[in-house]
JSON list of C-alpha atoms in Angstrom, two decimals:
[
{"chain": "A", "resi": 283, "resn": "UNK", "atom": "CA", "xyz": [0.17, 0.02, -0.15]},
{"chain": "A", "resi": 284, "resn": "UNK", "atom": "CA", "xyz": [1.96, 3.05, -1.36]},
{"chain": "A", "resi": 285, "resn": "UNK", "atom": "CA", "xyz": [2.25, 6.38, 0.11]},
{"chain": "A", "resi": 286, "resn": "UNK", "atom": "CA", "xyz": [0.59, 5.21, 3.66]},
{"chain": "A", "resi": 287, "resn": "UNK", "atom": "CA", "xyz": [1.21, 8.30, 6.06]},
{"chain": "A", "resi": 288, "resn": "UNK", "atom": "CA", "xyz": [1.59, 10.79, 3.29]},
{"chain": "A", "resi": 289, "resn": "UNK", "atom": "CA", "xyz": [-0.94, 13.64, 2.69]},
{"chain": "A", "resi": 290, "resn": "UNK", "atom": "CA", "xyz": [0.30, 15.01, -1.08]},
{"chain": "A", "resi": 291, "resn": "UNK", "atom": "CA", "xyz": [-0.23, 12.73, -3.54]},
{"chain": "A", "resi": 292, "resn": "UNK", "atom": "CA", "xyz": [-3.90, 12.20, -2.33]},
{"chain": "A", "resi": 293, "resn": "UNK", "atom": "CA", "xyz": [-4.60, 15.73, -3.67]},
{"chain": "A", "resi": 294, "resn": "UNK", "atom": "CA", "xyz": [-4.34, 14.06, -7.08]},
{"chain": "A", "resi": 295, "resn": "UNK", "atom": "CA", "xyz": [-6.19, 11.52, -6.69]},
{"chain": "A", "resi": 296, "resn": "UNK", "atom": "CA", "xyz": [-9.24, 13.34, -5.16]},
{"chain": "A", "resi": 297, "resn": "UNK", "atom": "CA", "xyz": [-8.61, 15.73, -7.55]},
{"chain": "A", "resi": 298, "resn": "UNK", "atom": "CA", "xyz": [-9.43, 13.06, -10.28]},
{"chain": "A", "resi": 299, "resn": "UNK", "atom": "CA", "xyz": [-12.13, 11.76, -8.68]},
{"chain": "A", "resi": 300, "resn": "UNK", "atom": "CA", "xyz": [-11.08, 8.71, -6.85]},
{"chain": "A", "resi": 301, "resn": "UNK", "atom": "CA", "xyz": [-11.36, 9.71, -3.39]},
{"chain": "A", "resi": 302, "resn": "UNK", "atom": "CA", "xyz": [-14.29, 10.81, -1.61]},
{"chain": "A", "resi": 303, "resn": "UNK", "atom": "CA", "xyz": [-14.05, 14.28, 0.13]},
{"chain": "A", "resi": 304, "resn": "UNK", "atom": "CA", "xyz": [-14.54, 12.61, 3.82]},
{"chain": "A", "resi": 305, "resn": "UNK", "atom": "CA", "xyz": [-11.21, 10.42, 3.38]},
{"chain": "A", "resi": 306, "resn": "UNK", "atom": "CA", "xyz": [-9.29, 13.27, 1.52]},
{"chain": "A", "resi": 307, "resn": "UNK", "atom": "CA", "xyz": [-10.13, 15.05, 4.66]},
{"chain": "A", "resi": 308, "resn": "UNK", "atom": "CA", "xyz": [-8.98, 12.80, 7.05]},
{"chain": "A", "resi": 309, "resn": "UNK", "atom": "CA", "xyz": [-6.04, 12.20, 5.38]},
{"chain": "A", "resi": 310, "resn": "UNK", "atom": "CA", "xyz": [-5.39, 15.95, 5.06]},
{"chain": "A", "resi": 311, "resn": "UNK", "atom": "CA", "xyz": [-6.17, 16.75, 8.44]},
{"chain": "A", "resi": 312, "resn": "UNK", "atom": "CA", "xyz": [-4.74, 14.07, 10.46]},
{"chain": "A", "resi": 313, "resn": "UNK", "atom": "CA", "xyz": [-1.54, 12.74, 11.05]},
{"chain": "A", "resi": 314, "resn": "UNK", "atom": "CA", "xyz": [0.41, 9.09, 10.79]},
{"chain": "A", "resi": 315, "resn": "UNK", "atom": "CA", "xyz": [-2.19, 7.98, 13.05]},
{"chain": "A", "resi": 316, "resn": "UNK", "atom": "CA", "xyz": [-5.02, 8.49, 10.52]},
{"chain": "A", "resi": 317, "resn": "UNK", "atom": "CA", "xyz": [-3.14, 5.23, 8.77]},
{"chain": "A", "resi": 318, "resn": "UNK", "atom": "CA", "xyz": [-4.60, 2.54, 10.84]},
{"chain": "A", "resi": 319, "resn": "UNK", "atom": "CA", "xyz": [-5.67, -0.99, 9.10]},
{"chain": "A", "resi": 320, "resn": "UNK", "atom": "CA", "xyz": [-8.82, -0.44, 8.80]},
{"chain": "A", "resi": 321, "resn": "UNK", "atom": "CA", "xyz": [-8.55, 3.29, 7.29]},
{"chain": "A", "resi": 322, "resn": "UNK", "atom": "CA", "xyz": [-5.94, 1.64, 4.80]},
{"chain": "A", "resi": 323, "resn": "UNK", "atom": "CA", "xyz": [-7.69, -1.24, 4.07]},
{"chain": "A", "resi": 324, "resn": "UNK", "atom": "CA", "xyz": [-10.54, 0.45, 3.15]},
{"chain": "A", "resi": 325, "resn": "UNK", "atom": "CA", "xyz": [-9.07, 3.47, 1.03]},
{"chain": "A", "resi": 326, "resn": "UNK", "atom": "CA", "xyz": [-7.10, 0.75, -0.96]},
{"chain": "A", "resi": 327, "resn": "UNK", "atom": "CA", "xyz": [-10.55, -1.49, -1.43]},
{"chain": "A", "resi": 328, "resn": "UNK", "atom": "CA", "xyz": [-12.05, 1.68, -2.75]},
{"chain": "A", "resi": 329, "resn": "UNK", "atom": "CA", "xyz": [-9.64, 2.23, -5.31]},
{"chain": "A", "resi": 330, "resn": "UNK", "atom": "CA", "xyz": [-9.48, -1.11, -6.23]},
{"chain": "A", "resi": 331, "resn": "UNK", "atom": "CA", "xyz": [-13.74, -0.93, -7.07]},
{"chain": "A", "resi": 332, "resn": "UNK", "atom": "CA", "xyz": [-12.37, 2.21, -9.08]},
{"chain": "A", "resi": 333, "resn": "UNK", "atom": "CA", "xyz": [-10.21, -0.33, -11.15]},
{"chain": "A", "resi": 334, "resn": "UNK", "atom": "CA", "xyz": [-7.23, 1.12, -9.83]},
{"chain": "A", "resi": 335, "resn": "UNK", "atom": "CA", "xyz": [-4.16, -0.58, -8.74]},
{"chain": "A", "resi": 336, "resn": "UNK", "atom": "CA", "xyz": [-1.54, 1.24, -7.17]},
{"chain": "A", "resi": 337, "resn": "UNK", "atom": "CA", "xyz": [2.06, -0.07, -6.66]},
{"chain": "A", "resi": 338, "resn": "UNK", "atom": "CA", "xyz": [5.17, 0.95, -6.18]},
{"chain": "A", "resi": 339, "resn": "UNK", "atom": "CA", "xyz": [8.60, 0.37, -8.06]},
{"chain": "A", "resi": 340, "resn": "UNK", "atom": "CA", "xyz": [10.94, 0.49, -4.84]},
{"chain": "A", "resi": 341, "resn": "UNK", "atom": "CA", "xyz": [8.97, -1.86, -2.45]},
{"chain": "A", "resi": 342, "resn": "UNK", "atom": "CA", "xyz": [11.02, -0.25, 0.19]},
{"chain": "A", "resi": 343, "resn": "UNK", "atom": "CA", "xyz": [10.66, 2.59, 2.77]},
{"chain": "A", "resi": 344, "resn": "UNK", "atom": "CA", "xyz": [12.82, 4.80, 3.96]},
{"chain": "A", "resi": 345, "resn": "UNK", "atom": "CA", "xyz": [12.47, 7.64, 7.20]},
{"chain": "A", "resi": 346, "resn": "UNK", "atom": "CA", "xyz": [13.07, 10.73, 5.01]},
{"chain": "A", "resi": 347, "resn": "UNK", "atom": "CA", "xyz": [12.00, 12.24, 1.62]},
{"chain": "A", "resi": 348, "resn": "UNK", "atom": "CA", "xyz": [15.16, 11.94, -0.13]},
{"chain": "A", "resi": 349, "resn": "UNK", "atom": "CA", "xyz": [15.69, 10.56, -3.58]},
{"chain": "A", "resi": 350, "resn": "UNK", "atom": "CA", "xyz": [16.37, 7.43, -4.03]},
{"chain": "A", "resi": 351, "resn": "UNK", "atom": "CA", "xyz": [19.47, 6.27, -6.38]},
{"chain": "A", "resi": 352, "resn": "UNK", "atom": "CA", "xyz": [18.91, 4.23, -9.94]},
{"chain": "A", "resi": 353, "resn": "UNK", "atom": "CA", "xyz": [20.37, 0.93, -8.07]},
{"chain": "A", "resi": 354, "resn": "UNK", "atom": "CA", "xyz": [17.51, 0.56, -5.48]},
{"chain": "A", "resi": 355, "resn": "UNK", "atom": "CA", "xyz": [15.09, 0.61, -8.26]},
{"chain": "A", "resi": 356, "resn": "UNK", "atom": "CA", "xyz": [16.79, -1.74, -10.44]},
{"chain": "A", "resi": 357, "resn": "UNK", "atom": "CA", "xyz": [17.05, -4.26, -7.88]},
{"chain": "A", "resi": 358, "resn": "UNK", "atom": "CA", "xyz": [13.45, -4.01, -7.63]},
{"chain": "A", "resi": 359, "resn": "UNK", "atom": "CA", "xyz": [12.78, -4.10, -11.10]},
{"chain": "A", "resi": 360, "resn": "UNK", "atom": "CA", "xyz": [12.18, -7.65, -12.23]},
{"chain": "A", "resi": 361, "resn": "UNK", "atom": "CA", "xyz": [9.42, -8.18, -9.13]},
{"chain": "A", "resi": 362, "resn": "UNK", "atom": "CA", "xyz": [7.72, -5.03, -10.66]},
{"chain": "A", "resi": 363, "resn": "UNK", "atom": "CA", "xyz": [7.64, -6.63, -14.12]},
{"chain": "A", "resi": 364, "resn": "UNK", "atom": "CA", "xyz": [6.68, -9.75, -12.51]},
{"chain": "A", "resi": 365, "resn": "UNK", "atom": "CA", "xyz": [3.81, -7.72, -10.70]},
{"chain": "A", "resi": 366, "resn": "UNK", "atom": "CA", "xyz": [2.75, -6.20, -13.93]},
{"chain": "A", "resi": 367, "resn": "UNK", "atom": "CA", "xyz": [2.41, -9.10, -15.86]},
{"chain": "A", "resi": 368, "resn": "UNK", "atom": "CA", "xyz": [0.54, -10.72, -13.28]},
{"chain": "A", "resi": 369, "resn": "UNK", "atom": "CA", "xyz": [-2.08, -7.85, -12.34]},
{"chain": "A", "resi": 370, "resn": "UNK", "atom": "CA", "xyz": [-2.39, -7.52, -16.63]},
{"chain": "A", "resi": 371, "resn": "UNK", "atom": "CA", "xyz": [-3.29, -3.80, -16.23]},
{"chain": "A", "resi": 372, "resn": "UNK", "atom": "CA", "xyz": [-4.84, -2.24, -19.20]},
{"chain": "A", "resi": 373, "resn": "UNK", "atom": "CA", "xyz": [-2.80, 1.00, -18.67]},
{"chain": "A", "resi": 374, "resn": "UNK", "atom": "CA", "xyz": [-0.15, 2.19, -16.46]},
{"chain": "A", "resi": 375, "resn": "UNK", "atom": "CA", "xyz": [0.79, 5.27, -15.33]},
{"chain": "A", "resi": 376, "resn": "UNK", "atom": "CA", "xyz": [4.57, 5.81, -13.87]},
{"chain": "A", "resi": 377, "resn": "UNK", "atom": "CA", "xyz": [5.50, 9.01, -12.12]},
{"chain": "A", "resi": 378, "resn": "UNK", "atom": "CA", "xyz": [8.22, 10.67, -12.78]},
{"chain": "A", "resi": 379, "resn": "UNK", "atom": "CA", "xyz": [11.55, 10.76, -14.85]},
{"chain": "A", "resi": 380, "resn": "UNK", "atom": "CA", "xyz": [13.44, 8.38, -12.83]},
{"chain": "A", "resi": 381, "resn": "UNK", "atom": "CA", "xyz": [10.84, 5.56, -12.34]},
{"chain": "A", "resi": 382, "resn": "UNK", "atom": "CA", "xyz": [9.58, 5.82, -16.12]},
{"chain": "A", "resi": 383, "resn": "UNK", "atom": "CA", "xyz": [13.35, 5.76, -16.93]},
{"chain": "A", "resi": 384, "resn": "UNK", "atom": "CA", "xyz": [14.06, 2.63, -15.33]},
{"chain": "A", "resi": 385, "resn": "UNK", "atom": "CA", "xyz": [10.68, 0.80, -16.20]},
{"chain": "A", "resi": 386, "resn": "UNK", "atom": "CA", "xyz": [11.20, 1.18, -19.53]},
{"chain": "A", "resi": 387, "resn": "UNK", "atom": "CA", "xyz": [14.70, 0.86, -20.01]},
{"chain": "A", "resi": 388, "resn": "UNK", "atom": "CA", "xyz": [15.87, 4.25, -21.53]},
{"chain": "A", "resi": 389, "resn": "UNK", "atom": "CA", "xyz": [15.76, 7.50, -20.97]},
{"chain": "A", "resi": 390, "resn": "UNK", "atom": "CA", "xyz": [12.46, 9.59, -20.37]},
{"chain": "A", "resi": 391, "resn": "UNK", "atom": "CA", "xyz": [11.93, 13.16, -19.65]},
{"chain": "A", "resi": 392, "resn": "UNK", "atom": "CA", "xyz": [7.68, 13.49, -18.83]},
{"chain": "A", "resi": 393, "resn": "UNK", "atom": "CA", "xyz": [7.92, 16.85, -20.39]},
{"chain": "A", "resi": 394, "resn": "UNK", "atom": "CA", "xyz": [8.08, 15.53, -23.66]},
{"chain": "A", "resi": 395, "resn": "UNK", "atom": "CA", "xyz": [4.77, 13.62, -22.98]},
{"chain": "A", "resi": 396, "resn": "UNK", "atom": "CA", "xyz": [1.41, 15.29, -23.88]},
{"chain": "A", "resi": 397, "resn": "UNK", "atom": "CA", "xyz": [-2.03, 14.19, -24.47]},
{"chain": "A", "resi": 398, "resn": "UNK", "atom": "CA", "xyz": [-2.40, 10.72, -24.45]},
{"chain": "A", "resi": 399, "resn": "UNK", "atom": "CA", "xyz": [1.27, 9.28, -25.91]},
{"chain": "A", "resi": 400, "resn": "UNK", "atom": "CA", "xyz": [2.55, 6.34, -24.08]},
{"chain": "A", "resi": 401, "resn": "UNK", "atom": "CA", "xyz": [5.55, 4.11, -24.64]},
{"chain": "A", "resi": 402, "resn": "UNK", "atom": "CA", "xyz": [4.96, 0.11, -25.09]},
{"chain": "A", "resi": 403, "resn": "UNK", "atom": "CA", "xyz": [6.53, -2.44, -22.30]},
{"chain": "A", "resi": 404, "resn": "UNK", "atom": "CA", "xyz": [6.85, -5.69, -23.48]},
{"chain": "A", "resi": 405, "resn": "UNK", "atom": "CA", "xyz": [6.90, -7.93, -20.41]},
{"chain": "A", "resi": 406, "resn": "UNK", "atom": "CA", "xyz": [6.47, -11.58, -22.00]},
{"chain": "A", "resi": 407, "resn": "UNK", "atom": "CA", "xyz": [4.07, -12.68, -24.64]},
{"chain": "A", "resi": 408, "resn": "UNK", "atom": "CA", "xyz": [2.26, -8.96, -23.59]},
{"chain": "A", "resi": 409, "resn": "UNK", "atom": "CA", "xyz": [2.73, -5.77, -24.32]},
{"chain": "A", "resi": 410, "resn": "UNK", "atom": "CA", "xyz": [1.60, -2.72, -21.93]},
{"chain": "A", "resi": 411, "resn": "UNK", "atom": "CA", "xyz": [1.16, 0.88, -22.43]},
{"chain": "A", "resi": 412, "resn": "UNK", "atom": "CA", "xyz": [2.79, 2.76, -20.23]},
{"chain": "A", "resi": 413, "resn": "UNK", "atom": "CA", "xyz": [2.26, 6.78, -19.59]},
{"chain": "A", "resi": 414, "resn": "UNK", "atom": "CA", "xyz": [5.05, 8.72, -18.03]},
{"chain": "A", "resi": 415, "resn": "UNK", "atom": "CA", "xyz": [3.34, 11.60, -15.68]},
{"chain": "A", "resi": 416, "resn": "UNK", "atom": "CA", "xyz": [5.43, 14.08, -13.75]},
{"chain": "A", "resi": 417, "resn": "UNK", "atom": "CA", "xyz": [5.49, 12.98, -9.99]},
{"chain": "A", "resi": 418, "resn": "UNK", "atom": "CA", "xyz": [3.16, 14.94, -7.95]},
{"chain": "A", "resi": 419, "resn": "UNK", "atom": "CA", "xyz": [5.33, 14.87, -4.76]},
{"chain": "A", "resi": 420, "resn": "UNK", "atom": "CA", "xyz": [8.24, 16.54, -3.28]},
{"chain": "A", "resi": 421, "resn": "UNK", "atom": "CA", "xyz": [9.57, 18.76, -5.60]},
{"chain": "A", "resi": 422, "resn": "UNK", "atom": "CA", "xyz": [7.48, 17.77, -8.06]},
{"chain": "A", "resi": 423, "resn": "UNK", "atom": "CA", "xyz": [4.61, 19.35, -6.41]},
{"chain": "A", "resi": 424, "resn": "UNK", "atom": "CA", "xyz": [5.09, 22.03, -8.53]},
{"chain": "A", "resi": 425, "resn": "UNK", "atom": "CA", "xyz": [3.91, 20.24, -11.68]},
{"chain": "A", "resi": 426, "resn": "UNK", "atom": "CA", "xyz": [0.85, 19.09, -9.53]},
{"chain": "A", "resi": 427, "resn": "UNK", "atom": "CA", "xyz": [-1.87, 20.40, -12.55]},
{"chain": "A", "resi": 428, "resn": "UNK", "atom": "CA", "xyz": [-0.03, 19.17, -15.19]},
{"chain": "A", "resi": 429, "resn": "UNK", "atom": "CA", "xyz": [-0.05, 15.82, -13.43]},
{"chain": "A", "resi": 430, "resn": "UNK", "atom": "CA", "xyz": [-3.56, 16.05, -12.82]},
{"chain": "A", "resi": 431, "resn": "UNK", "atom": "CA", "xyz": [-4.40, 17.33, -16.48]},
{"chain": "A", "resi": 432, "resn": "UNK", "atom": "CA", "xyz": [-2.70, 14.53, -18.43]},
{"chain": "A", "resi": 433, "resn": "UNK", "atom": "CA", "xyz": [-4.29, 11.79, -16.01]},
{"chain": "A", "resi": 434, "resn": "UNK", "atom": "CA", "xyz": [-7.52, 12.96, -16.69]},
{"chain": "A", "resi": 435, "resn": "UNK", "atom": "CA", "xyz": [-7.00, 13.23, -20.40]},
{"chain": "A", "resi": 436, "resn": "UNK", "atom": "CA", "xyz": [-5.17, 9.85, -20.24]},
{"chain": "A", "resi": 437, "resn": "UNK", "atom": "CA", "xyz": [-8.30, 8.40, -18.30]},
{"chain": "A", "resi": 438, "resn": "UNK", "atom": "CA", "xyz": [-11.40, 9.60, -20.09]},
{"chain": "A", "resi": 439, "resn": "UNK", "atom": "CA", "xyz": [-9.62, 9.20, -23.56]},
{"chain": "A", "resi": 440, "resn": "UNK", "atom": "CA", "xyz": [-8.80, 5.11, -22.67]},
{"chain": "A", "resi": 441, "resn": "UNK", "atom": "CA", "xyz": [-12.36, 5.13, -21.13]},
{"chain": "A", "resi": 442, "resn": "UNK", "atom": "CA", "xyz": [-14.26, 6.57, -24.51]}
]
């Protein structure tokens, strides 16, 4: 369950209509004590009912918000590729240059992706559409509106 104990990423999910106002307000007003097992399960079950599956490329956490080195992501890449293959998502949104680059094994600049452009990731016998998007947390908060607009565009275009 990524982003437990955080606040900023949920601003994007709320703006996209994936979170109810009560849940969003509880996250924004509360501290880490909000994230008990029941609340977290209800939140992620609610996202699942909206056909959202959230995962992290790096299956680890740290006590501060410093950036992870590529090696950390690369160490978890095979696990994530297997996870993607098993979940078999219709579309994948990758947040940030670093994660998108590691996932796709090429240099990605999310600023070059507008509208609903995507990359294709081949895993075994399957192809997955990957949509690189600004990472709307930390320094990326300045790009929150851009991330929201791109995700809206991707979701609405794919639904229609």
